[in-house]
Tab-separated table of C-alpha atoms in Angstrom:
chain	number	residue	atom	x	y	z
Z	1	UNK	CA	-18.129	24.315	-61.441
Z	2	UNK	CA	-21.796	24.139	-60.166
Z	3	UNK	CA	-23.902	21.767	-61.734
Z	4	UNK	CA	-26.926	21.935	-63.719
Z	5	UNK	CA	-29.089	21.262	-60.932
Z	6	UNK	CA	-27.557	24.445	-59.039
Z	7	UNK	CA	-27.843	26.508	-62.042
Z	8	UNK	CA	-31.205	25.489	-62.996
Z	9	UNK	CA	-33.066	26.257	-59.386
Z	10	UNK	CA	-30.840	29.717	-59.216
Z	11	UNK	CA	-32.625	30.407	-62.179
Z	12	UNK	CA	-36.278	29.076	-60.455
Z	13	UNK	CA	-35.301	31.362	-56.861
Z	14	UNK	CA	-34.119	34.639	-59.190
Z	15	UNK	CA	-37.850	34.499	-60.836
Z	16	UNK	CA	-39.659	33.391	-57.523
Z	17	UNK	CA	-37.598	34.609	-54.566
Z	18	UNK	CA	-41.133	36.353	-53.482
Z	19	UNK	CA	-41.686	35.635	-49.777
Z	20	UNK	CA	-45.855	35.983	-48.463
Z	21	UNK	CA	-47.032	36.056	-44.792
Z	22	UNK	CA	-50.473	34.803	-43.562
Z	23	UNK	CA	-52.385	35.343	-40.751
Z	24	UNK	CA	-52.457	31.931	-38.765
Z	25	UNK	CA	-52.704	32.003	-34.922
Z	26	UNK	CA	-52.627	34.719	-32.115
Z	27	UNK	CA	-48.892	33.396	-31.075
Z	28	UNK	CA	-46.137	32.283	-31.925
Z	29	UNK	CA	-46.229	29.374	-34.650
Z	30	UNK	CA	-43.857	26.333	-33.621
Z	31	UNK	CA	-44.640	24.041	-36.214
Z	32	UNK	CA	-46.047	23.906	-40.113
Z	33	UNK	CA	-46.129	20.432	-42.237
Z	34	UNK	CA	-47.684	19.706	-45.817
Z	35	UNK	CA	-50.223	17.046	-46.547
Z	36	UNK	CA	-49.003	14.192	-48.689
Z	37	UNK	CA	-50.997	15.768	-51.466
Z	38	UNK	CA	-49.473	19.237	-50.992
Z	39	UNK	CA	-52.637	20.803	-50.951
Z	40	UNK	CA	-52.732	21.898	-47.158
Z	41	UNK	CA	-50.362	23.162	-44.929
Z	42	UNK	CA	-51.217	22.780	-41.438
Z	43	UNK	CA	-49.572	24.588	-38.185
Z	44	UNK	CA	-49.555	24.587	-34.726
Z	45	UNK	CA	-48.855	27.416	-32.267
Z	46	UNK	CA	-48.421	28.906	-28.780
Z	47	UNK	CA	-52.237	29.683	-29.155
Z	48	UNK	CA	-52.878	25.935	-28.087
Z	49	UNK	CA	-54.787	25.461	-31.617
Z	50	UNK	CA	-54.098	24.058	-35.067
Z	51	UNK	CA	-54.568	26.054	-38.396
Z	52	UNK	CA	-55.349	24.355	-41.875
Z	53	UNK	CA	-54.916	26.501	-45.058
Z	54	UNK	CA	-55.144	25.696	-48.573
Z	55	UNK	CA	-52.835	26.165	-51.188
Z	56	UNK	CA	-54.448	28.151	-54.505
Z	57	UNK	CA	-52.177	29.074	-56.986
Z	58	UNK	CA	-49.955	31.439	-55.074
Z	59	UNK	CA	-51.278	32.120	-51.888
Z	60	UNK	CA	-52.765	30.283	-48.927
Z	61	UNK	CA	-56.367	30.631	-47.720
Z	62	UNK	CA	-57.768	29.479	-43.876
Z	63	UNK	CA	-59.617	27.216	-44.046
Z	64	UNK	CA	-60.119	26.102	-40.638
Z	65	UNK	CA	-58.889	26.415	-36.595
Z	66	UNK	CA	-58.472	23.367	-34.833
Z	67	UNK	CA	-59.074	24.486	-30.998
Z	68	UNK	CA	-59.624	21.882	-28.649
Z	69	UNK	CA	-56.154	21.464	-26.926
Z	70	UNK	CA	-55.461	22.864	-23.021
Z	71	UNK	CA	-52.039	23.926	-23.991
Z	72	UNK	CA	-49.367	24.990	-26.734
Z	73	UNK	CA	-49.498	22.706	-29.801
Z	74	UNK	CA	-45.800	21.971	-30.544
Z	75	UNK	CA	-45.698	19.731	-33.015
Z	76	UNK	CA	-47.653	18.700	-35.561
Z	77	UNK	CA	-47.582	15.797	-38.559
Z	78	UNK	CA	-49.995	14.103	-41.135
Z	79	UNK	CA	-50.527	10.321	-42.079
Z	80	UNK	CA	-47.895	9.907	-44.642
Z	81	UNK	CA	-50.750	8.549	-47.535
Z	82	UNK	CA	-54.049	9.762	-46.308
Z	83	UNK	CA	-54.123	13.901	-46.738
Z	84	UNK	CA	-57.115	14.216	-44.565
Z	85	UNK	CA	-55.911	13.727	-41.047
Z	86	UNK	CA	-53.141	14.940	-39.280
Z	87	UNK	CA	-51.849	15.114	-35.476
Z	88	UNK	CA	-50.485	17.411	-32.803
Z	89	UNK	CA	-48.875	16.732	-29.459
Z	90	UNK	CA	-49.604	19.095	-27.136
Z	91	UNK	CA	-48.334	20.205	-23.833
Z	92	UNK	CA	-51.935	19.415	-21.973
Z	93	UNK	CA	-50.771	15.455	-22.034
Z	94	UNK	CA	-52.606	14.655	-25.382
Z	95	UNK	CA	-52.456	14.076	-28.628
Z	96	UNK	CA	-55.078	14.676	-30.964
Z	97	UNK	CA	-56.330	13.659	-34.552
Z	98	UNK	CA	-58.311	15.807	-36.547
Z	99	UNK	CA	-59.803	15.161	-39.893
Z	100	UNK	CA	-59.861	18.452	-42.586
Z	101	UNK	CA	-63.292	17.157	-43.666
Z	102	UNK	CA	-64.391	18.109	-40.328
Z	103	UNK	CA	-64.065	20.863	-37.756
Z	104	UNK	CA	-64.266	18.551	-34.687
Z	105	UNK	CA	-61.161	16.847	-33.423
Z	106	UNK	CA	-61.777	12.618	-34.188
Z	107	UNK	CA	-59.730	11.144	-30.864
Z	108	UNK	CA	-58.046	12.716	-28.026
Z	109	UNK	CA	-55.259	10.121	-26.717
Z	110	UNK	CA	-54.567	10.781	-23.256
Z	111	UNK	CA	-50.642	10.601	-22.383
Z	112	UNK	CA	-48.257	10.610	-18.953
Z	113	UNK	CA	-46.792	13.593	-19.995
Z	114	UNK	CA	-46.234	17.208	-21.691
Z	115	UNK	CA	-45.522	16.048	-25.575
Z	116	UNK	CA	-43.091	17.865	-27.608
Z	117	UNK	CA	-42.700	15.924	-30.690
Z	118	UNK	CA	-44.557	13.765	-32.776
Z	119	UNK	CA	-43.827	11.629	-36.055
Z	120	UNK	CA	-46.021	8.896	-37.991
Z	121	UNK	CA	-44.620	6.099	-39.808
Z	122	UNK	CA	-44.527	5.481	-42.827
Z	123	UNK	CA	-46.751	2.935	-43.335
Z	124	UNK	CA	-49.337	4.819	-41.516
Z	125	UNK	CA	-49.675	2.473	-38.422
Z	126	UNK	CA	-48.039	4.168	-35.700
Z	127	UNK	CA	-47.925	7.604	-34.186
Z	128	UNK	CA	-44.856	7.992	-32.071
Z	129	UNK	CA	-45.176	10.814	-29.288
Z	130	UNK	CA	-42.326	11.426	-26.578
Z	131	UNK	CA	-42.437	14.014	-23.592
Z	132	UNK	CA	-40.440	16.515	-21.543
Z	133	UNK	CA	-39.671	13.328	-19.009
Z	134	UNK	CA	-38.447	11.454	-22.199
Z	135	UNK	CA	-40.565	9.210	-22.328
Z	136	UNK	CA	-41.419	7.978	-26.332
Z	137	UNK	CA	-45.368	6.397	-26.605
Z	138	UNK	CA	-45.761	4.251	-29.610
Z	139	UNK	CA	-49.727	4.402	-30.582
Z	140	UNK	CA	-51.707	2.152	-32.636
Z	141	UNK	CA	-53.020	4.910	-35.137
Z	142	UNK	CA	-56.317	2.930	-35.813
Z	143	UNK	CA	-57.177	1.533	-32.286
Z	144	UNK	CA	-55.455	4.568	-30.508
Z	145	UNK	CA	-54.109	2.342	-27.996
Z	146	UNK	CA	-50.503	2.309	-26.913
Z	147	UNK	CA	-48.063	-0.383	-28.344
Z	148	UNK	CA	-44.979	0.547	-26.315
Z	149	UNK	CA	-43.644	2.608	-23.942
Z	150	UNK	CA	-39.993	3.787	-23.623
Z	151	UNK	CA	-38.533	5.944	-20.688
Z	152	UNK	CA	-34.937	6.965	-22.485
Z	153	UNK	CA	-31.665	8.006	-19.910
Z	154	UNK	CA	-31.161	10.959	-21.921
Z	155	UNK	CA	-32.710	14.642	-23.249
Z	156	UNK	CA	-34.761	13.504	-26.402
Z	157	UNK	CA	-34.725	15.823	-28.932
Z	158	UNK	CA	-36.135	15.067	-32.196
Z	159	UNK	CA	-37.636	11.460	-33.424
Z	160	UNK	CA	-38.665	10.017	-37.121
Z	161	UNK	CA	-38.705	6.191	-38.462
Z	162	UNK	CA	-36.843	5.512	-41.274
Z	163	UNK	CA	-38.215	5.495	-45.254
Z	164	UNK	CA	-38.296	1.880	-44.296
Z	165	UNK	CA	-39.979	1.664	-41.218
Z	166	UNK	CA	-37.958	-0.890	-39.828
Z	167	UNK	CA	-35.505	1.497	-37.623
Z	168	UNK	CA	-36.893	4.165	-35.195
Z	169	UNK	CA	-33.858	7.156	-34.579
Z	170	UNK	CA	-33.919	9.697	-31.832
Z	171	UNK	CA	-31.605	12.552	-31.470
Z	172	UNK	CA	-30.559	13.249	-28.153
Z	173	UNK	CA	-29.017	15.533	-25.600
Z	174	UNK	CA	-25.520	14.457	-25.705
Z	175	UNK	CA	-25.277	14.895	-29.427
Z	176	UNK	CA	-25.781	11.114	-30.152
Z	177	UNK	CA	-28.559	9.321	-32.864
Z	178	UNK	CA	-29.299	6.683	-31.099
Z	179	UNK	CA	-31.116	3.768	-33.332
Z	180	UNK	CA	-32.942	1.211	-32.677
Z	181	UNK	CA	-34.672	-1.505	-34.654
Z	182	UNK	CA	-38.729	-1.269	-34.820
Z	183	UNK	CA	-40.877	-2.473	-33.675
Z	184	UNK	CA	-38.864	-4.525	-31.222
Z	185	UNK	CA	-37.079	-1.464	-30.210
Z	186	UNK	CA	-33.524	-2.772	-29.179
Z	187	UNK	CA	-30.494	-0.142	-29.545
Z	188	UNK	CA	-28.692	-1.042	-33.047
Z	189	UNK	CA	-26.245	1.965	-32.786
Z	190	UNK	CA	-25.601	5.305	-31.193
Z	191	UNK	CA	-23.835	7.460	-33.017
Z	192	UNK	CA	-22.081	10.431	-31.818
Z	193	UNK	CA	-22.874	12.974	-33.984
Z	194	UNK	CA	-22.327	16.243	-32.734
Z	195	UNK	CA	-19.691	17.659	-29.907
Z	196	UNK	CA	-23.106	19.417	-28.516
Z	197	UNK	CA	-27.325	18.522	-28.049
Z	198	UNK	CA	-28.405	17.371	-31.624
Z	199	UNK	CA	-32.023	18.746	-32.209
Z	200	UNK	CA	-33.500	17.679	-35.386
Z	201	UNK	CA	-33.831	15.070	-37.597
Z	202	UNK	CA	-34.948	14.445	-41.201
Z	203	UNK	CA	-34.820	11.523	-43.975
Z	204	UNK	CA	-34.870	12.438	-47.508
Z	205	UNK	CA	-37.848	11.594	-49.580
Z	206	UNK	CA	-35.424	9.279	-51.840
Z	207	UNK	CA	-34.678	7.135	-48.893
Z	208	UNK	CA	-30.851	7.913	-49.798
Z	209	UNK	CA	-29.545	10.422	-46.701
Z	210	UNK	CA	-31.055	12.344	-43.338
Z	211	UNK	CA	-29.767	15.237	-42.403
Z	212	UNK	CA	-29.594	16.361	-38.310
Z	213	UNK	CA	-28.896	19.817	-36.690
Z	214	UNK	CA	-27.192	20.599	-33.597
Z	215	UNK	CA	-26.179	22.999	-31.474
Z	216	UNK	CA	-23.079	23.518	-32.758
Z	217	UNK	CA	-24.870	25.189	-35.783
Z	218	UNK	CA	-23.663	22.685	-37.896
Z	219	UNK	CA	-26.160	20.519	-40.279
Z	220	UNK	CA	-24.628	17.138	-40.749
Z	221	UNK	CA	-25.903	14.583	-43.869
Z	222	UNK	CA	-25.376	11.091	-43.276
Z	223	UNK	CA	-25.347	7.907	-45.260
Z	224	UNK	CA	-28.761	6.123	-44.312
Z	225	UNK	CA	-27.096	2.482	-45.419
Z	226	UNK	CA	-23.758	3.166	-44.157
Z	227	UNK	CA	-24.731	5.454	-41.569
Z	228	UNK	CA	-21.764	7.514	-41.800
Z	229	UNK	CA	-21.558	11.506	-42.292
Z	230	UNK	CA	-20.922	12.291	-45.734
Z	231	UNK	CA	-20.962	15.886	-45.695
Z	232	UNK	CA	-21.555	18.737	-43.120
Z	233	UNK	CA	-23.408	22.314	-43.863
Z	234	UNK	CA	-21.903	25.286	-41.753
Z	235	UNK	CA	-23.382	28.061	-43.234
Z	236	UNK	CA	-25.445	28.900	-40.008
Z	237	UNK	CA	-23.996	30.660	-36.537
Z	238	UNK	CA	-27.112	29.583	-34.007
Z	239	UNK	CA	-27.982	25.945	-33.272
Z	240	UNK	CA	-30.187	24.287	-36.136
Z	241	UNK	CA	-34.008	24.248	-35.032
Z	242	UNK	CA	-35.457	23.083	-37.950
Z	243	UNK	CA	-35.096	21.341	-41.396
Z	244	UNK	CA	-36.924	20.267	-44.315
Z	245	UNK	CA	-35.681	18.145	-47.717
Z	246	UNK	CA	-37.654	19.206	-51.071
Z	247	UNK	CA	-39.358	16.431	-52.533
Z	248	UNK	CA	-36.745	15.335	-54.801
Z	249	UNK	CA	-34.606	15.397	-52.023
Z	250	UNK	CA	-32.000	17.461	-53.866
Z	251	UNK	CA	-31.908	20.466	-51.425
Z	252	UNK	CA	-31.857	20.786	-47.573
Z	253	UNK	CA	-33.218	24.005	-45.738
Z	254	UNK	CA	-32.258	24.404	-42.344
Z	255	UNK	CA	-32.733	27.497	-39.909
Z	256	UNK	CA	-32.106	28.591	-36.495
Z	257	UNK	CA	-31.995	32.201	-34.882
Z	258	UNK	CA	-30.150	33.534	-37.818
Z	259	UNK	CA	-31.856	35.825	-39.896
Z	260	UNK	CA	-32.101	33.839	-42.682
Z	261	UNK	CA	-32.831	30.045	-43.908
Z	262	UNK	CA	-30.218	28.174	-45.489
Z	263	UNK	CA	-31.029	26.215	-48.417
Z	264	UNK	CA	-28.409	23.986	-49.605
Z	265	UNK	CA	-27.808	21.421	-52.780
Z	266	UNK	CA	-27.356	18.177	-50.900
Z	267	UNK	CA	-25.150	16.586	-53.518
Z	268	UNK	CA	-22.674	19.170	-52.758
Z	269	UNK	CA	-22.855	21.028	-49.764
Z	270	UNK	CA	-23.249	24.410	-51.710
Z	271	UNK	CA	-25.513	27.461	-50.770
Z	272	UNK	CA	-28.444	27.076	-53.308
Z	273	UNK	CA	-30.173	30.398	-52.112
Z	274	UNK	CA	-31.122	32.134	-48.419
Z	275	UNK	CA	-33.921	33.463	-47.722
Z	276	UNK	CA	-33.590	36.627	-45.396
Z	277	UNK	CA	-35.832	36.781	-42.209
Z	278	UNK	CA	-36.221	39.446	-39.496
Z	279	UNK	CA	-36.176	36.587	-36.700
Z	280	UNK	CA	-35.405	33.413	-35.423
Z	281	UNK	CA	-37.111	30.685	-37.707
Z	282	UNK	CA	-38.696	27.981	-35.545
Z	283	UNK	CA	-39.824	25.556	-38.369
Z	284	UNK	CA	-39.314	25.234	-42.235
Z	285	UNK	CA	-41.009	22.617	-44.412
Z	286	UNK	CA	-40.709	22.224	-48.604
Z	287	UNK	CA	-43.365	21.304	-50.403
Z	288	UNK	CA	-44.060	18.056	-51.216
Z	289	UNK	CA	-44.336	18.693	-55.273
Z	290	UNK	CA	-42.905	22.549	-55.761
Z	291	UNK	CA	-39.968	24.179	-54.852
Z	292	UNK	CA	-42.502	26.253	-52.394
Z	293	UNK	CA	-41.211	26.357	-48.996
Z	294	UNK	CA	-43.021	27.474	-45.767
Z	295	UNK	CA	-41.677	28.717	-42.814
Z	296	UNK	CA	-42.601	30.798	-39.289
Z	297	UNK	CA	-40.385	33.199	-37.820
Z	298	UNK	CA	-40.587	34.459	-33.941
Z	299	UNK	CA	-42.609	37.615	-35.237
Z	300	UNK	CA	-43.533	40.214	-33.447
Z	301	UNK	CA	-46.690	42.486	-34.131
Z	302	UNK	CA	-46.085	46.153	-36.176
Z	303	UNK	CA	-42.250	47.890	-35.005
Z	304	UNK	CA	-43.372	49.405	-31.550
Z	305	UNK	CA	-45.344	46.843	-30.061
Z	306	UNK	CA	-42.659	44.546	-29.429
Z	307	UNK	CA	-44.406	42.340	-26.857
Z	308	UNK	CA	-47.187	40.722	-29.138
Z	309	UNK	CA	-46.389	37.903	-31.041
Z	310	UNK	CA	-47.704	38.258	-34.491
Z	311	UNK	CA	-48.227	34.014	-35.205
Z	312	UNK	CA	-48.152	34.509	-39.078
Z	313	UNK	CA	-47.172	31.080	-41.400
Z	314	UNK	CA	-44.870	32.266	-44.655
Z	315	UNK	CA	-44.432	31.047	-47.853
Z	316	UNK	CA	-41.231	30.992	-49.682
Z	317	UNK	CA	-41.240	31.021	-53.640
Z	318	UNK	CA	-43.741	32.755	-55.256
Z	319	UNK	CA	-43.426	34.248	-58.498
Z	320	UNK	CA	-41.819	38.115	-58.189
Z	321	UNK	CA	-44.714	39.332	-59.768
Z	322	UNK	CA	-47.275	37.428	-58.441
């Protein structure tokens, strides 16, 4: 029997299952995020720049390009409380904050290395940056100066504090979470989550679960107290790239190179909805107040021009007749 909840946002998706692209970047788009207020979505692409649009009633409108970075952007994240300024780590060996109230970047932090992912805590403090040598920088977000270096034995994947921000977790190469306690950064517990290279990672808003995705296509949901799995999603056939939990925390999107985005009930494990794409997804993020997800696809430009890359952001939920 499915419960209310499932019933109730079938009934939302049947009367907004509308799907929008918008013209972000001249490349691919690797990675879109929602300010804490939910009125901006920002992304980061291929193109080496940031995009910020904002969200009007069903669409979203450019506001701004962020360019200013030597190389791809590949990830990007705001402060969790302030929704002006956000971050992306880019492969030129910086990371750089930028402030919507103003075109110009604030602070370029120099790093060893090419960055590929990039989280903030949750009490706003830190900005945690790690590299293709696997090396994780923890930065003093207000004097930009770095608090600690660590140079990890393993592939690292994908890395977020806890609701909490007392543990830091990294997904890794081997399929493990390792854990370790923050700030003093000593390993907790490694757990061996996956058979293959687990990619992502992300904590519910409630505090309650995080989900990771591997390479074995399989989305796992574990216990954040107990730290044990509690359920696993296997809807998916291509190793999980990307997932996002809506703001009550009650569903779970993932995607991968499947042509479509899974989005699940959490409480149950049950497909909630899918939303059909035409290629690989490399990022998916739920609003932070509406069931309004956004998403970017490896798009190409118009059928016959198959070699230029379209760099469009999406937007999932929209009324069918808007």
């Amino acid at each position: 029997m499915a419960s209310s909840y499932h019933q109730e946002m079938q009934e939302v998706f049947r009367n907004n299952n509308k799907s929008r692209e918008f013209p972000a970047h001249n490349a691919k788009v690797h990675s879109v995020a929602w300010s804490c207020d939910g009125k901006r979505l920002a992304s980061g692409s291929f193109d080496k720049t940031a995009s910020v649009f904002v969200l009007e009633k069903d669409r979203l409108v450019k506001e701004n390009n962020y360019r200013g970075h030597g190389d791809s952007v590949d990830q990007l994240c705001w402060h969790p409380t302030n929704p002006d300024l956000f971050v992306t780590a880019s492969g030129d060996k910086t990371i750089r904050i930028w402030d919507v109230r103003t075109t110009k970047c604030m602070t370029t932090i120099s790093t060893k290395g090419e960055n590929i992912n990039i989280c903030w805590s949750p009490d706003g403090q830190t900005i945690a940056v790690g590299n293709k040598d696997d090396v994780v920088t923890f930065i003093d977000a207000k004097t930009h100066r770095p608090r600690a270096e660590e140079q990890f034995k393993f592939e690292v994947n994908e890395i977020s504090w806890n609701n909490d921000n007392d543990m830091f977790f990294l997904t890794n190469g081997n399929g493990c979470i390792n854990i370790l306690s923050y700030p003093d950064l000593k390993l907790i517990q490694s757990i061996n989550a996956h058979p293959s290279n687990c990619i992502c990672i992300k904590f519910d808003p409630t505090g309650k679960y995080f989900a990771t995705g591997s390479a074995d296509a399989l989305v796992s949901l574990w216990d954040v107290e107990e730290l044990v799995c509690v359920r696993c999603f296997s809807r998916l056939d291509w190793p999980v790239r990307t997932l996002s939990f809506s703001h009550d925390g009650k569903m779970l999107a993932s995607a991968s190179e499947d042509h479509f985005i899974d989005i699940a009930e959490v409480e149950t494990g049950e497909k909630l909805w899918e939303i059909q794409c035409e290629s690989p997804t490399f990022t998916v993020a739920w609003h932070p107040k509406r069931p309004l997800l956004a998403y970017a696809c490896d798009d190409k430009e118009g059928k016959y021009d198959s070699n230029r890359e379209a760099g469009t952001v999406k937007l999932f939920g929209l009324p069918n007749d808007s």
